[in-house]
Every structure is written in structure tokens, then in C-alpha cells.
Coordinates of C-alpha atoms in Angstrom, one line a residue:
Chain A
G23 CA 90.5 116.9 52.7
Q24 CA 91.1 115.6 56.2
Q25 CA 93.8 116.9 58.5
V26 CA 95.1 114.8 61.8
Q27 CA 96.9 116.0 64.5
Q28 CA 98.6 114.1 67.2
S29 CA 99.6 115.0 70.7
P30 CA 101.9 114.7 72.4
S31 CA 104.6 114.3 69.5
S32 CA 106.8 112.3 72.1
L33 CA 106.2 110.9 75.5
V34 CA 108.6 109.1 78.2
L35 CA 107.2 107.0 80.7
Q36 CA 108.6 104.7 83.5
E37 CA 107.3 100.9 83.1
G38 CA 104.0 100.6 84.9
E39 CA 102.7 104.1 84.4
N40 CA 99.8 104.8 82.1
A41 CA 99.9 106.7 78.6
E42 CA 97.3 108.9 77.1
L43 CA 97.6 109.7 73.3
Q44 CA 95.4 112.1 71.6
C45 CA 94.1 112.5 68.1
N46 CA 92.3 115.5 66.4
F47 CA 90.9 115.7 63.3
S48 CA 89.5 118.3 61.1
S49 CA 86.4 116.8 59.6
T50 CA 83.9 114.1 60.3
A51 CA 85.3 110.5 60.3
T52 CA 83.3 107.4 59.6
Q53 CA 86.3 105.2 60.5
L54 CA 89.6 105.8 62.5
Q55 CA 92.2 103.5 63.0
W56 CA 95.1 103.3 65.7
F57 CA 98.4 101.9 64.4
Y58 CA 101.8 101.0 66.1
Q59 CA 105.1 101.1 64.3
S60 CA 107.8 99.4 66.2
P61 CA 111.4 100.8 66.2
G62 CA 112.3 98.3 63.4
G63 CA 109.6 100.1 61.1
S64 CA 106.8 97.5 61.0
L65 CA 103.2 99.1 61.3
V66 CA 100.6 96.8 62.7
S67 CA 96.6 98.0 63.1
L68 CA 95.7 97.9 66.7
L69 CA 92.3 98.7 66.7
S70 CA 89.8 100.5 64.7
N71 CA 87.0 102.9 66.6
P72 CA 85.2 105.4 64.7
S73 CA 83.1 105.9 67.7
G74 CA 82.4 105.2 71.3
T75 CA 84.9 103.0 73.5
K76 CA 87.0 100.1 72.4
H77 CA 89.2 97.8 74.6
T78 CA 91.8 95.3 73.5
G79 CA 94.1 94.0 76.2
R80 CA 96.0 97.1 77.7
L81 CA 94.5 99.4 75.0
T82 CA 91.2 101.8 75.5
S83 CA 90.3 103.9 72.6
T84 CA 87.5 106.8 73.0
T85 CA 86.5 108.5 70.1
V86 CA 84.1 111.5 70.4
T87 CA 83.0 111.6 66.8
K88 CA 81.2 115.3 67.1
E89 CA 84.2 116.6 68.9
R90 CA 86.6 115.1 66.2
R91 CA 88.8 113.6 68.7
S92 CA 90.0 110.1 69.8
S93 CA 92.5 108.9 72.7
L94 CA 94.5 105.9 73.0
H95 CA 95.3 105.0 76.4
I96 CA 97.8 102.6 77.4
S97 CA 97.5 100.9 80.9
S98 CA 100.4 99.6 82.8
S99 CA 103.0 100.6 80.0
Q100 CA 105.9 97.8 79.4
T101 CA 109.2 98.6 77.4
T102 CA 108.1 96.4 74.5
D103 CA 105.2 99.3 74.0
S104 CA 107.9 101.7 72.8
G105 CA 107.5 102.6 69.3
T106 CA 105.4 105.3 67.6
Y107 CA 101.8 105.1 67.7
L108 CA 99.7 106.6 64.7
C109 CA 95.9 107.5 64.0
A110 CA 94.6 107.7 60.5
I111 CA 91.1 108.6 59.2
P112 CA 89.9 108.1 55.7
D113 CA 89.4 111.1 53.5
N114 CA 85.6 112.1 53.4
N115 CA 85.8 112.1 49.6
A116 CA 87.8 109.2 49.0
G117 CA 87.4 106.5 51.5
A118 CA 90.3 104.5 50.1
K119 CA 92.7 107.5 50.9
L120 CA 93.9 107.1 54.7
T121 CA 95.2 110.5 56.2
F122 CA 97.9 109.8 58.9
G123 CA 98.8 112.1 62.0
G124 CA 102.5 112.8 62.5
G125 CA 102.5 110.1 65.5
T126 CA 103.2 110.0 69.0
R127 CA 106.9 108.5 70.0
L128 CA 106.2 106.5 73.2
T129 CA 109.4 105.6 75.1
V130 CA 108.8 103.3 78.2
R131 CA 111.9 103.0 80.5
P132 CA 112.5 100.0 82.7
Chain B
E18 CA 101.1 87.0 61.1
T19 CA 102.2 89.0 58.0
A20 CA 99.9 88.6 55.2
V21 CA 101.2 91.5 53.0
F22 CA 104.5 90.7 51.7
Q23 CA 107.0 93.2 50.3
T24 CA 110.2 92.7 48.5
P25 CA 112.9 93.8 49.1
N26 CA 113.4 94.9 52.4
Y27 CA 116.3 97.4 51.5
H28 CA 117.7 98.7 48.4
V29 CA 120.6 100.9 47.6
T30 CA 120.9 102.7 44.5
Q31 CA 122.4 105.5 42.6
V32 CA 120.6 108.7 41.3
G33 CA 119.3 107.9 37.8
N34 CA 118.7 104.3 38.4
E35 CA 115.5 102.5 38.0
V36 CA 113.9 100.5 41.0
S37 CA 111.0 98.0 41.2
F38 CA 109.3 97.1 44.5
N39 CA 106.9 94.0 44.7
C40 CA 103.9 93.9 47.1
K41 CA 101.5 90.9 47.5
Q42 CA 98.7 90.3 49.8
T43 CA 97.3 87.0 51.1
L44 CA 94.3 88.3 52.6
G45 CA 91.9 88.0 49.5
H46 CA 91.4 91.9 49.9
D47 CA 90.2 94.1 46.9
T48 CA 92.1 97.3 47.7
M49 CA 95.8 97.7 47.8
Y50 CA 98.0 100.8 48.5
W51 CA 101.4 102.4 48.4
Y52 CA 102.5 104.7 50.8
K53 CA 105.6 106.7 51.5
Q54 CA 107.1 107.4 54.9
D55 CA 109.6 110.0 54.9
S56 CA 112.6 110.6 57.3
K57 CA 110.1 112.6 59.7
K58 CA 108.0 109.3 60.0
L59 CA 105.1 111.1 58.1
L60 CA 103.0 108.8 56.1
K61 CA 101.2 109.9 52.8
I62 CA 99.6 108.1 50.3
M63 CA 100.5 107.6 46.8
F64 CA 98.4 105.1 45.0
S65 CA 95.4 103.0 45.6
Y66 CA 94.0 100.2 43.7
N67 CA 90.8 98.3 43.7
N68 CA 90.2 95.3 41.6
K69 CA 93.6 96.3 39.4
Q70 CA 91.6 99.8 39.0
L71 CA 93.5 102.8 40.0
I72 CA 91.4 104.7 42.5
V73 CA 93.8 107.0 44.5
N74 CA 96.7 108.7 42.5
E75 CA 98.0 111.5 44.6
T76 CA 100.2 114.1 43.4
V77 CA 103.5 112.0 43.1
P78 CA 106.2 112.8 40.1
R79 CA 105.8 110.8 37.1
R80 CA 108.9 108.6 37.4
F81 CA 106.7 106.8 40.1
S82 CA 104.3 104.4 38.4
P83 CA 102.3 101.5 40.3
Q84 CA 101.6 98.3 38.2
S85 CA 98.7 95.7 39.1
S86 CA 98.6 92.2 37.5
D87 CA 95.8 91.0 39.4
K88 CA 94.2 92.2 42.8
A89 CA 96.7 90.3 45.0
H90 CA 99.9 92.2 43.6
L91 CA 100.6 95.7 43.4
N92 CA 104.2 96.7 42.4
L93 CA 106.0 100.2 42.4
R94 CA 108.3 101.4 39.8
I95 CA 110.4 104.1 40.0
K96 CA 112.3 105.4 36.9
S97 CA 115.5 107.4 37.2
V98 CA 115.5 107.8 41.2
E99 CA 116.2 111.0 42.8
P100 CA 117.7 111.8 46.2
E101 CA 114.4 113.0 47.7
D102 CA 113.1 109.4 46.8
S103 CA 114.9 107.9 49.8
A104 CA 112.3 106.8 52.1
V105 CA 110.2 103.6 53.3
Y106 CA 107.7 102.6 50.9
L107 CA 104.9 100.7 52.5
C108 CA 102.4 98.5 50.9
A109 CA 99.1 98.0 52.5
S110 CA 95.8 96.3 51.8
S111 CA 92.2 96.5 53.0
A112 CA 88.9 94.3 52.0
G113 CA 87.3 97.5 50.5
T114 CA 87.3 101.3 50.2
G115 CA 84.9 102.7 52.9
G116 CA 83.7 102.2 56.5
R117 CA 84.9 98.9 58.4
Q118 CA 86.4 97.5 55.3
N119 CA 88.8 100.2 55.3
T120 CA 91.0 98.7 58.2
L121 CA 94.5 98.6 56.6
Y122 CA 97.1 95.9 57.0
F123 CA 100.8 96.8 55.8
G124 CA 103.7 95.1 54.7
A125 CA 106.9 95.3 56.5
G126 CA 108.3 98.0 54.3
T127 CA 111.0 98.7 51.6
R128 CA 113.6 101.1 52.6
L129 CA 115.1 103.1 49.6
S130 CA 118.4 104.6 50.1
V131 CA 119.3 106.7 47.0
L132 CA 123.3 107.7 47.0

């Protein structure tokens, strides 16, 4: 099955700095989703990016499918960006089954 | 705006008891899921239903059983809970099961503590 590795596992920034999060996966992916989980636990989808580059607000995701990697760039970080960022990819044999990475815990200090 | 609703938010119980968690989605999606998130924040799928049919059933103990009355509801029952069942249980839905339809929308989760 699919394996997903995220790095770094944790990251501490000062407000205003940029963040670069990485996601590597073991098999070709037809879909890739980035999630944000708040410290309180609620999980929300940030964007879906199976290939190429996508922007939404201060977030930019770049996925290079043939290299089996994706990145999430957060520009001008804010304290409210603190939380865990998760990358998820469907299993090739069971598209309904998403495999999640271990996440990057981001802390943005004022 | 939350469109996947889970109840209860928290549940504390003792070893051996039975618990039930409810999940409802108002997105009109065909597929629903239960994920378990452990203390290390690792998310693992447990079950997935598409139009009331079970399509993913990971290796979970038999005391876990999903129940789907219609495609908008997917409940989870745990018979005789064990300490290792303490976790956050997250319900999710998606429009379909592949490609872009696989974008997941999550509920707020149910935190289970087994004493």
C-alpha cells in the first residue's frame, strides 16, 4: 500500500516567516490532499493538488508526481497558522482509502 | 461551515462498556469514512461506506462495527471497549471514491477515553 512521509515533524517560526512543508509518497498518486488540524483537533481540507502548482491565499502547493513529492509553502506565517499539517494520498488499489502522513506540527510565535 | 456532524464530542467510559458514535453529513456525498487518530496523531482508516455498502474494512478488532442506515449516516459501535480504544474518532465524507471526488470533509471528531 501507499506510504506517506512528512518532514519536518515539527517546525517553529516567528510570525512573518515562511514555512516549507514536505510530503513524500511511495507510489504514484492520482490525488493528494493537504489538511490542517487545529490544536483543538478539528481537521479541514486546505487544498487538493495531484500535480503542478496550486495557490490559495498564503498557501502554495507544488506536487511533482513523477518524483512522488509535494510541498506546502506558507508565506508570511501568522500565529493562527499554528497546528498540524497533514498530507494524504489515496491507496492505488482502493481509492476510498486515504493514507495520511505523520504530519508537521507548526508553531508560529508572535 | 461544518457539514459533517459528529456526536458526542467527548465520551468517557470504563473498560467493557459499549459505546456508539454518530455521524451525519449534509453534503449529499456518496461515501463516508471512519478514521481513528491515536495519541501520536496518526490517522488510520477503519471503514468506508459507499451508498450504504461497505467498501473498505481495515483490520480492526471485531468489537468495532459500522452501521449505515442511509448514505448520509454512518455510525460506529464499539462493543466492550478496551483501554487501547482511547483515541479521537473522525468521521469524513467525500463525493465519490476516486480522483477529485476523493476530497475528504471531516467532522470535529469524538474523543473517547477508556478508564
